[in-house]
Structure formats: C-alpha cells, structure tokens
Tab-separated table of C-alpha atoms and ligand atoms in Angstrom:
chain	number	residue	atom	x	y	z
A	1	UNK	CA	-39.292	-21.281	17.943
A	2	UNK	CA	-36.781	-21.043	20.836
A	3	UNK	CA	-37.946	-20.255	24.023
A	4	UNK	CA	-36.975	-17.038	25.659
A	5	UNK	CA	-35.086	-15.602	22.451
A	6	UNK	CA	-35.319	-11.908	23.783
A	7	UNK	CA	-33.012	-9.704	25.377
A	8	UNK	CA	-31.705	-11.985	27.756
A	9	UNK	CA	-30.944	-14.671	24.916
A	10	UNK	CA	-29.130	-12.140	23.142
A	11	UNK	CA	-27.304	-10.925	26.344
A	12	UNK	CA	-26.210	-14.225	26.849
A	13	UNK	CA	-24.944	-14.936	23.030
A	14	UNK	CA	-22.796	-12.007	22.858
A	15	UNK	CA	-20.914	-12.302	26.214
A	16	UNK	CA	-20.419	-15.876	25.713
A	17	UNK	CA	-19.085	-14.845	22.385
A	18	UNK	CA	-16.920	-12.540	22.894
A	19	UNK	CA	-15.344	-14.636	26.061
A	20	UNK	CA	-14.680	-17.376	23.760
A	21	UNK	CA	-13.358	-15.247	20.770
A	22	UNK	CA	-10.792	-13.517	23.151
A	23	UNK	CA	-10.125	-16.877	24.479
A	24	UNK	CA	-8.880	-18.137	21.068
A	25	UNK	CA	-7.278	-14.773	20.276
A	26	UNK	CA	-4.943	-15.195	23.089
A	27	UNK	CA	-3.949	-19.063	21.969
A	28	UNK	CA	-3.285	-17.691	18.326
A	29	UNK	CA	-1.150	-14.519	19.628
A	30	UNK	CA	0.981	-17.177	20.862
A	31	UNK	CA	2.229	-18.374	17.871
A	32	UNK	CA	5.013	-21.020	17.814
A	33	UNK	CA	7.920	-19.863	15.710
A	34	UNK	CA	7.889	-22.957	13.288
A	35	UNK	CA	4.033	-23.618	11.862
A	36	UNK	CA	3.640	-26.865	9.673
A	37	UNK	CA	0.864	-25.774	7.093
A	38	UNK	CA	-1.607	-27.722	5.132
A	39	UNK	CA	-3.304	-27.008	1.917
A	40	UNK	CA	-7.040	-27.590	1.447
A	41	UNK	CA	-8.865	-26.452	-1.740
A	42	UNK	CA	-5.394	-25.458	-4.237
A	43	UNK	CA	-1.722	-24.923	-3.122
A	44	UNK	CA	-3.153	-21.500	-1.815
A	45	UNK	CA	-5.936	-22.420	0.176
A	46	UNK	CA	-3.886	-22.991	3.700
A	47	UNK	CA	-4.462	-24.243	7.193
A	48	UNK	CA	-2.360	-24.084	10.084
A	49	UNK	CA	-2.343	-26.256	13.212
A	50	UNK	CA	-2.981	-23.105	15.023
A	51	UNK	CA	-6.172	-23.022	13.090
A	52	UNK	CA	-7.324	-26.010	14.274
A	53	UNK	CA	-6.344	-26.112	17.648
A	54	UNK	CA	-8.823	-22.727	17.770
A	55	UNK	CA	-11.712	-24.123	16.209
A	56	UNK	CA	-11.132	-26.970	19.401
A	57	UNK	CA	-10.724	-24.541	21.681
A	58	UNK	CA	-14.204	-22.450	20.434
A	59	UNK	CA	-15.819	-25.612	20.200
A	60	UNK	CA	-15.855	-26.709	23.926
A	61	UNK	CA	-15.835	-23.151	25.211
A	62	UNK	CA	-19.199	-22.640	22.998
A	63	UNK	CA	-20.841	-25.976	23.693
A	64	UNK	CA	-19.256	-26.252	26.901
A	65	UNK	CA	-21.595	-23.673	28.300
A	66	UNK	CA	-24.326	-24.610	25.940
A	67	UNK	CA	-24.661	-28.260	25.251
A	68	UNK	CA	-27.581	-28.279	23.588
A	69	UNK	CA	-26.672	-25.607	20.460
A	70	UNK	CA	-25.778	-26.537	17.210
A	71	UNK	CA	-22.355	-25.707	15.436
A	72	UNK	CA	-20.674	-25.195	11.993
A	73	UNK	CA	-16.932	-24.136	11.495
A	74	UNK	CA	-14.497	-24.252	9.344
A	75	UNK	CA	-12.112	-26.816	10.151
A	76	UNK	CA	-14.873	-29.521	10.066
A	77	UNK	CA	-17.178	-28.453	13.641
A	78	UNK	CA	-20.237	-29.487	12.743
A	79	UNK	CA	-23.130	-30.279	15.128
A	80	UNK	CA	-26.852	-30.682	15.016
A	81	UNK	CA	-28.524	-29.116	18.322
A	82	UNK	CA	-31.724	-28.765	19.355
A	83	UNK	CA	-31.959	-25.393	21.272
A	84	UNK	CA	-32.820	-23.138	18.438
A	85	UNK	CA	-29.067	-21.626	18.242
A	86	UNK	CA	-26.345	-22.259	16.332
A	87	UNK	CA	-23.002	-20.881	16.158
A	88	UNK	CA	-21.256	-20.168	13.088
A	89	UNK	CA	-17.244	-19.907	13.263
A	90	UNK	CA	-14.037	-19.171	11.651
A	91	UNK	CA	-11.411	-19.952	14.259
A	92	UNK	CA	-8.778	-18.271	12.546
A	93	UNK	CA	-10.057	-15.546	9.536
A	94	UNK	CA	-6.859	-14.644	7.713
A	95	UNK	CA	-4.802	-17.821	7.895
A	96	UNK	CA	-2.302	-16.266	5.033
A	97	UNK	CA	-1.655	-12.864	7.280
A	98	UNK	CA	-1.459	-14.707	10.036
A	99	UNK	CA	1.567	-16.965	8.225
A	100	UNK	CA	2.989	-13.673	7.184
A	101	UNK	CA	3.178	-11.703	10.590
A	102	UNK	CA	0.807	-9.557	9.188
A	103	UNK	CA	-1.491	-8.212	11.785
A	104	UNK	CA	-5.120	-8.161	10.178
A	105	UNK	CA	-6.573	-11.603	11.179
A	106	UNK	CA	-9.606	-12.357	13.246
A	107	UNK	CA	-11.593	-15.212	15.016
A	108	UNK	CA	-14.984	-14.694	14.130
A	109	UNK	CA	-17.730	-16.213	16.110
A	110	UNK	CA	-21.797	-15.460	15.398
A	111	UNK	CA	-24.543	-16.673	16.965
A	112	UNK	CA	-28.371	-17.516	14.429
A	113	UNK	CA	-31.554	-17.897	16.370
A	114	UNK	CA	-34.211	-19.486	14.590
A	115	UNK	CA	-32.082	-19.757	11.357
A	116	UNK	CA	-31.491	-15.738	12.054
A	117	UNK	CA	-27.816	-14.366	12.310
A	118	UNK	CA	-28.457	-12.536	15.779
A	119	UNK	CA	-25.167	-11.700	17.031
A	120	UNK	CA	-21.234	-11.642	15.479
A	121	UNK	CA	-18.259	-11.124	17.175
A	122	UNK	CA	-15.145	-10.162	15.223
A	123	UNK	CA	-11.891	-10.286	17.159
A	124	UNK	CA	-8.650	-8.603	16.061
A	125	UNK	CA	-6.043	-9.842	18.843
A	126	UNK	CA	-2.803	-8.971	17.227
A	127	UNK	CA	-4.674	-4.796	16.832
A	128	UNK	CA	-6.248	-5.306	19.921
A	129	UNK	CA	-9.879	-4.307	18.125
A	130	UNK	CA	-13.003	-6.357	18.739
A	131	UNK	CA	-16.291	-5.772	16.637
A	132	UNK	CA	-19.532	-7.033	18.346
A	133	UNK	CA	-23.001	-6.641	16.249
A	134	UNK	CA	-26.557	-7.606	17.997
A	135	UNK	CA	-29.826	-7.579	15.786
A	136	UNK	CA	-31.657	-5.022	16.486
A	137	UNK	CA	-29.090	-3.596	19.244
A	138	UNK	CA	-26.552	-2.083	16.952
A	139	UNK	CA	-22.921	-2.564	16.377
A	140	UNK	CA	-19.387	-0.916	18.380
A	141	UNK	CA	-16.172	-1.560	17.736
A	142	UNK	CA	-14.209	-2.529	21.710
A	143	UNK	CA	-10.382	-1.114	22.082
A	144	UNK	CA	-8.691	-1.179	25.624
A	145	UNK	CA	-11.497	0.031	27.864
A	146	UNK	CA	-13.595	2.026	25.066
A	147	UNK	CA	-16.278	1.117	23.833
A	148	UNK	CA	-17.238	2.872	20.197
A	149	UNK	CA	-20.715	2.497	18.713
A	150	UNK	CA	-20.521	2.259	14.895
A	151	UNK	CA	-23.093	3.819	12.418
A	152	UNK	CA	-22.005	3.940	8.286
A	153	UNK	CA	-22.119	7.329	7.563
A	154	UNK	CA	-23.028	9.384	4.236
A	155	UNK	CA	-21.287	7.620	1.750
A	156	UNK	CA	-19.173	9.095	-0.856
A	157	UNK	CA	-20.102	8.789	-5.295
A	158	UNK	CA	-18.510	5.362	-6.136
A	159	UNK	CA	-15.816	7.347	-8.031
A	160	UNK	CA	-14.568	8.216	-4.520
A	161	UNK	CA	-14.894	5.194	-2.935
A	162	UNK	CA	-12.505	3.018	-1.541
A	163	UNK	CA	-13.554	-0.656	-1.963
A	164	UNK	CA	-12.446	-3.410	-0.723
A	165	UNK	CA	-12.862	-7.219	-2.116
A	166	UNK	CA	-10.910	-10.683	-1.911
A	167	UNK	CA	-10.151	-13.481	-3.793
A	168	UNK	CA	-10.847	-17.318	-4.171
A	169	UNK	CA	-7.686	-19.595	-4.167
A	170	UNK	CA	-8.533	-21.620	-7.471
A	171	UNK	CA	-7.047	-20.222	-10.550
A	172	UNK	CA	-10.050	-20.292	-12.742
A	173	UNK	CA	-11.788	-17.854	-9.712
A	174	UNK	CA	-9.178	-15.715	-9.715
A	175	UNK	CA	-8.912	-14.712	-13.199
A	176	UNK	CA	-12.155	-13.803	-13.130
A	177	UNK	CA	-11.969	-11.907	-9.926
A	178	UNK	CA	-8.847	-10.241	-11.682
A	179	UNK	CA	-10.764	-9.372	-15.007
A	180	UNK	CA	-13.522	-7.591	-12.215
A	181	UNK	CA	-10.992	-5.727	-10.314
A	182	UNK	CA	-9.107	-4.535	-13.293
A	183	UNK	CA	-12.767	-2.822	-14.394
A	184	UNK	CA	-13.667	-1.563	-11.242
A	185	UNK	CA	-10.199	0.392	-9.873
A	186	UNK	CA	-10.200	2.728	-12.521
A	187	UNK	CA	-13.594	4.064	-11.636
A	188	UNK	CA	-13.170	3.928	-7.916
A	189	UNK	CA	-10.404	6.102	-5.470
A	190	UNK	CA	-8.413	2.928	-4.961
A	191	UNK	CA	-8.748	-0.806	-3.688
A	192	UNK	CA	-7.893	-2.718	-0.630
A	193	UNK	CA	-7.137	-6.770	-0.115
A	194	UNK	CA	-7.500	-6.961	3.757
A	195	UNK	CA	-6.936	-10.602	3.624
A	196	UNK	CA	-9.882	-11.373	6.418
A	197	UNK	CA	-13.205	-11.116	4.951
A	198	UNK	CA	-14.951	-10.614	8.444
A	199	UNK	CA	-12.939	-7.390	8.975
A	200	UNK	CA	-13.455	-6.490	5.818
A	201	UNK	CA	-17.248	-6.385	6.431
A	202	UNK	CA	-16.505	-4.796	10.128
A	203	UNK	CA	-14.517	-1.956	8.018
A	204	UNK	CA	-17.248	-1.225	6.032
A	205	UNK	CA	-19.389	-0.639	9.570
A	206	UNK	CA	-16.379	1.524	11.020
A	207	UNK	CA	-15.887	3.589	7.901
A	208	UNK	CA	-12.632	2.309	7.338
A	209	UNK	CA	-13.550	0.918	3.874
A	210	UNK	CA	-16.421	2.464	1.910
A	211	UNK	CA	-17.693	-0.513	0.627
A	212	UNK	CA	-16.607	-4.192	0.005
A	213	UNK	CA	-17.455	-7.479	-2.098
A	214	UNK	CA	-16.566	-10.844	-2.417
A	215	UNK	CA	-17.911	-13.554	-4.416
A	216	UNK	CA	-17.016	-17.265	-3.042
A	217	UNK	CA	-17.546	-16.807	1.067
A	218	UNK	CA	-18.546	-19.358	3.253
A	219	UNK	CA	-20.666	-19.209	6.200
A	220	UNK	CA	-18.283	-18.848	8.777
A	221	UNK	CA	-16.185	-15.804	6.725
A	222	UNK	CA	-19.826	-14.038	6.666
A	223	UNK	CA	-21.641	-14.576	9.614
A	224	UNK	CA	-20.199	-12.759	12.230
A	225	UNK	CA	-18.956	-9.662	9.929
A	226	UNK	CA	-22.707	-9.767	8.646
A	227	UNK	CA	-24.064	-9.188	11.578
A	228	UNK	CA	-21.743	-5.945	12.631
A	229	UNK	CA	-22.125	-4.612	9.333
A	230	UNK	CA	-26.184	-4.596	9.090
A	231	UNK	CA	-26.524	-3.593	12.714
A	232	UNK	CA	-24.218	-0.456	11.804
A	233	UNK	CA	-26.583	0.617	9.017
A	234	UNK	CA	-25.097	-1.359	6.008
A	235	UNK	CA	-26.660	-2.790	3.469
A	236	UNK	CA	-25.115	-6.799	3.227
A	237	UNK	CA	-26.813	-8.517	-0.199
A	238	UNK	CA	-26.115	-10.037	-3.212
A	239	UNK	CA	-26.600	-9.149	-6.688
A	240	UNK	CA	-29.745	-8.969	-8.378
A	241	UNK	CA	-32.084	-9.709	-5.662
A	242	UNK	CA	-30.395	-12.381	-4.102
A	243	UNK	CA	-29.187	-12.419	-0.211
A	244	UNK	CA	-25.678	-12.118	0.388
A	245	UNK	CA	-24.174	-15.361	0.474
A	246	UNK	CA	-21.131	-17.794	-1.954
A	247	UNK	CA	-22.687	-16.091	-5.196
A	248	UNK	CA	-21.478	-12.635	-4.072
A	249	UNK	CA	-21.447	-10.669	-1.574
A	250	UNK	CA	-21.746	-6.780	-1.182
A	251	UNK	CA	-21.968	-4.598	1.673
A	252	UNK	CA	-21.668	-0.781	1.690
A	253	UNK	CA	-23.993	1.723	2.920
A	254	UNK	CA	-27.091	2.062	1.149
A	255	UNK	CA	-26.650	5.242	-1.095
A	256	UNK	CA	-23.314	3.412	-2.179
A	257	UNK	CA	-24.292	-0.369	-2.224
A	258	UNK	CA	-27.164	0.488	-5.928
A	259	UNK	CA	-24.299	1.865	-7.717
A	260	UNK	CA	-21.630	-0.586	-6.782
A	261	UNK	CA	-24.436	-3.339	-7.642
A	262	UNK	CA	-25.140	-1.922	-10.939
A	263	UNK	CA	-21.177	-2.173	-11.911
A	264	UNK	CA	-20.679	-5.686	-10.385
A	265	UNK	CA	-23.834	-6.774	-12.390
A	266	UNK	CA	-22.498	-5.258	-15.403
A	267	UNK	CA	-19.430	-6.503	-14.871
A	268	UNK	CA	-20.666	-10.267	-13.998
A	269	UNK	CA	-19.026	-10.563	-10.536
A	270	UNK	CA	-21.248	-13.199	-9.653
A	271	UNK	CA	-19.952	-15.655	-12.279
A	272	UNK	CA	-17.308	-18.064	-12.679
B	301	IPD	C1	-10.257	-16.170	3.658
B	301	IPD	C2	-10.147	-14.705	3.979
B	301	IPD	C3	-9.919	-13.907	2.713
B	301	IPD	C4	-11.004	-14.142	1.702
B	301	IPD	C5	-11.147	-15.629	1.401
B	301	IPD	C6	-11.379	-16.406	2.696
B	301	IPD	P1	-9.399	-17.880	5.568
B	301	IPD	O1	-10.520	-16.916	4.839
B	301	IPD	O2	-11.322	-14.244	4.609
B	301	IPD	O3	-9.883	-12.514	2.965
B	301	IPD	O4	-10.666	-13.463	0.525
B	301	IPD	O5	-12.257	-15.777	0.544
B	301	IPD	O6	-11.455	-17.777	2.401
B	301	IPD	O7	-9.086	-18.988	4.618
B	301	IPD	O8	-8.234	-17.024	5.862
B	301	IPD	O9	-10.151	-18.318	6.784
B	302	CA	CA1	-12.277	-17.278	6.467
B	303	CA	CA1	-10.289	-19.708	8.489
C-alpha cells in the first residue's frame, strides 16, 4: 500500500499530469509540414514520429519528477517502479486525425494507485479543451480560464441516443464491428466515429455523446478517459459482468448503459 495516497497524492498526480499533458500538446501543435509515418498492427494501424517524440517527452517529464513510479505507453514506455503509482499513457490519441488536420486528438495521461485508476487527464490542444477526472473528486472539463465541472445527466431511451464507437484496424475486426454498427444505427438517433477513444469517453462525461463503446482498447486509450467518465457519474464496464477493458468497452450513464448492454450482448459486440 503506498504511503500517503490521500489528498495530497492525488493533488500531486493531477497537476503533474496535466503539466506534462499540456507540455506534449504544445510539441504536437507544432507539427512539421512533412510527417514520415509507420504502420504497426495492418496498413491502418499508424504511428508518426510526432508520436513518439511525445511519449519521450511524457516519459522524462513524468519520471523526471517521480523517479520511482512505474510506466506503460504506447509507443513501447514501459517501466517497473516501486512507489505504488503508475502512469498509463497515450502520447498522441488520434494519430489518423492528427495526419488529417483534423482537430479531435488528445494526449492522454492517467495516474493508478495501488493498481487503482485515480486520476486521467485528457488534453485536446488543437480545441483548446482539457478533461481532468480524480477518484472520488469528480470530473471538469478546463477551456481558457474556465473551469466546468461535468456530471452525465438524465439520459435519453436508446432510440434517442447518439452513440458513439470506433474501430480496430485489422480487417477481420472490422467486419465485425461493421455487422454491429449496421444493427445498432437503425435503432439509435445517429452515430459518431470521433477517431480518439479517450475523448470519446470524456464526451460521454460532457454530454456531448450519449453513450459510447468500443471493443479492442488498450490501456493507455482507456485509462485516462475512464477515469473522467466514472468520476462524472458514468457507468464504464464491459458486457456481461465483466470490467471494461480489450473485450469491450461501454460507458454511458447508468439508465442508458442496461439497454445499450442488452443490444451489444445480443448483438455479440464482444466477439471476433
Ligand atoms: C485509436 C483511437 C481510435 C480507436 C482505436 C485506437 P490511436 O488510438 O483511439 O479512436 O478507435 O481503437 O487504437 O492509434 O490513434 O492512438
Ligand atoms: Ca489510442
Ligand atoms: Ca496513440
């Protein structure tokens, strides 16, 4: 058990968090015009240099200041510590809107305690929107010099709902993710692909989508945007039972999230 793991802890985790997520932000804003890319898992599954060079740059801010936490990210960060915390990061959440000029991409940083995700940080540079969740604290969403706190409200009937979701880069994934969607958008109000699964999971706390899944996330796409999402009143699990995690996950609030589950069950959204 980690010494001291109380309010001060926390305090501590989400300032350091947020200082290095905006620190990364501003690297990736400046983007270079030409960007060599990389594929990893398929021909889709992409990774820039700018990814990496933020995973470097979160790696000594994070450790820098705290040499003695652990660390898993994405582009191959990986560290046994011995403090009790470990952070959990995607340097650059939305690698293919990020190629694209599109704006909706995020470097997502959370904190565990104990095994426990405790605090997530979820920063938007090129909308100028950061969402920070503490356990236990609750959730706001930071633009300029405001400062909103975020509760999910009242949700609508699922036929009302817009969902959002995201898909795998292997073919066999996505034709299954495609036979899902086609069943689900004619009994929902429509369907969004945000292309970063921590803001889609920060949506769902803001109210901007009513609901989202996924199956296939790592970690580092659900830690942070876990965190936001639960401490804002979502529910974040995974079908029949299970936690959220790469089986599925599901977040929407909690008169919402039963119905959704019973379609995705139905509908096998946890398989291949
Ligand atoms: C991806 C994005 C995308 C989701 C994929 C993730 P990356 O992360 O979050 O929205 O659908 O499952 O892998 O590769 O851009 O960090
Ligand atoms: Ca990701
Ligand atoms: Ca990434």
């Amino acid at each position: 058990m980690i010494q001291g793991a109380g309010d001060g802890l926390l305090d501590e985790l989400s300032a350091l968090a947020l200082e290095a997520a905006r620190a990364a932000g501003e690297l990736l804003l400046a983007r270079p015009d030409h960007l060599p890319v990389d594929t990893k898992s398929s021909p889709t599954d992409v990774v820039t240099a700018m990814d990496r060079r933020s995973e470097e740059l979160l790696v000594s801010r994070l450790l820098g200041a705290r040499p003695d936490d652990g660390l898993l990210g994405e582009e191959g960060g990986q560290r046994l510590g011995t403090s009790g915390v470990r952070w959990v990061v995607d340097p650059l959440d939305g690698t293919v809107n990020y190629l694209y000029g599109h704006p909706v991409w995020a470097v997502s940083v959370a904190a565990e305690v104990d095994g426990q995700p405790a605090v997530g940080v979820v920063h938007c540079p090129a909308v100028a929107e950061t969402y920070v969740g503490v356990r236990g604290r609750g959730a706001w969403r930071l633009a300029g010099d405001g400062r909103r706190a975020l509760q999910v409200g009242r949700p609508p009937e699922l036929a009302a709902a817009l969902v959002g979701t995201g898909f795998g880069y292997t073919e066999q994934r996505r034709q299954s993710q495609g036979r899902v969607i086609g069943a689900v958008l004619p009994r929902v109000r429509d369907v969004r692909r945000v292309g970063a699964a921590s803001v889609d999971l920060c949506w769902v706390a803001d109210g901007r989508l009513d609901a989202y899944w996924e199956k296939g996330l790592k970690p580092w796409d659900l830690a942070a945007g876990q965190v936001v999402a639960t401490a804002a009143g979502a529910q974040v699990m995974g079908l029949r039972g299970m936690p959220a995690g790469e089986e599925l996950v599901l977040a929407a609030a909690p008169g919402l999230a039963g119905p959704l589950h019973d379609l995705l069950c139905d509908l096998g959204a946890d398989e291949d």
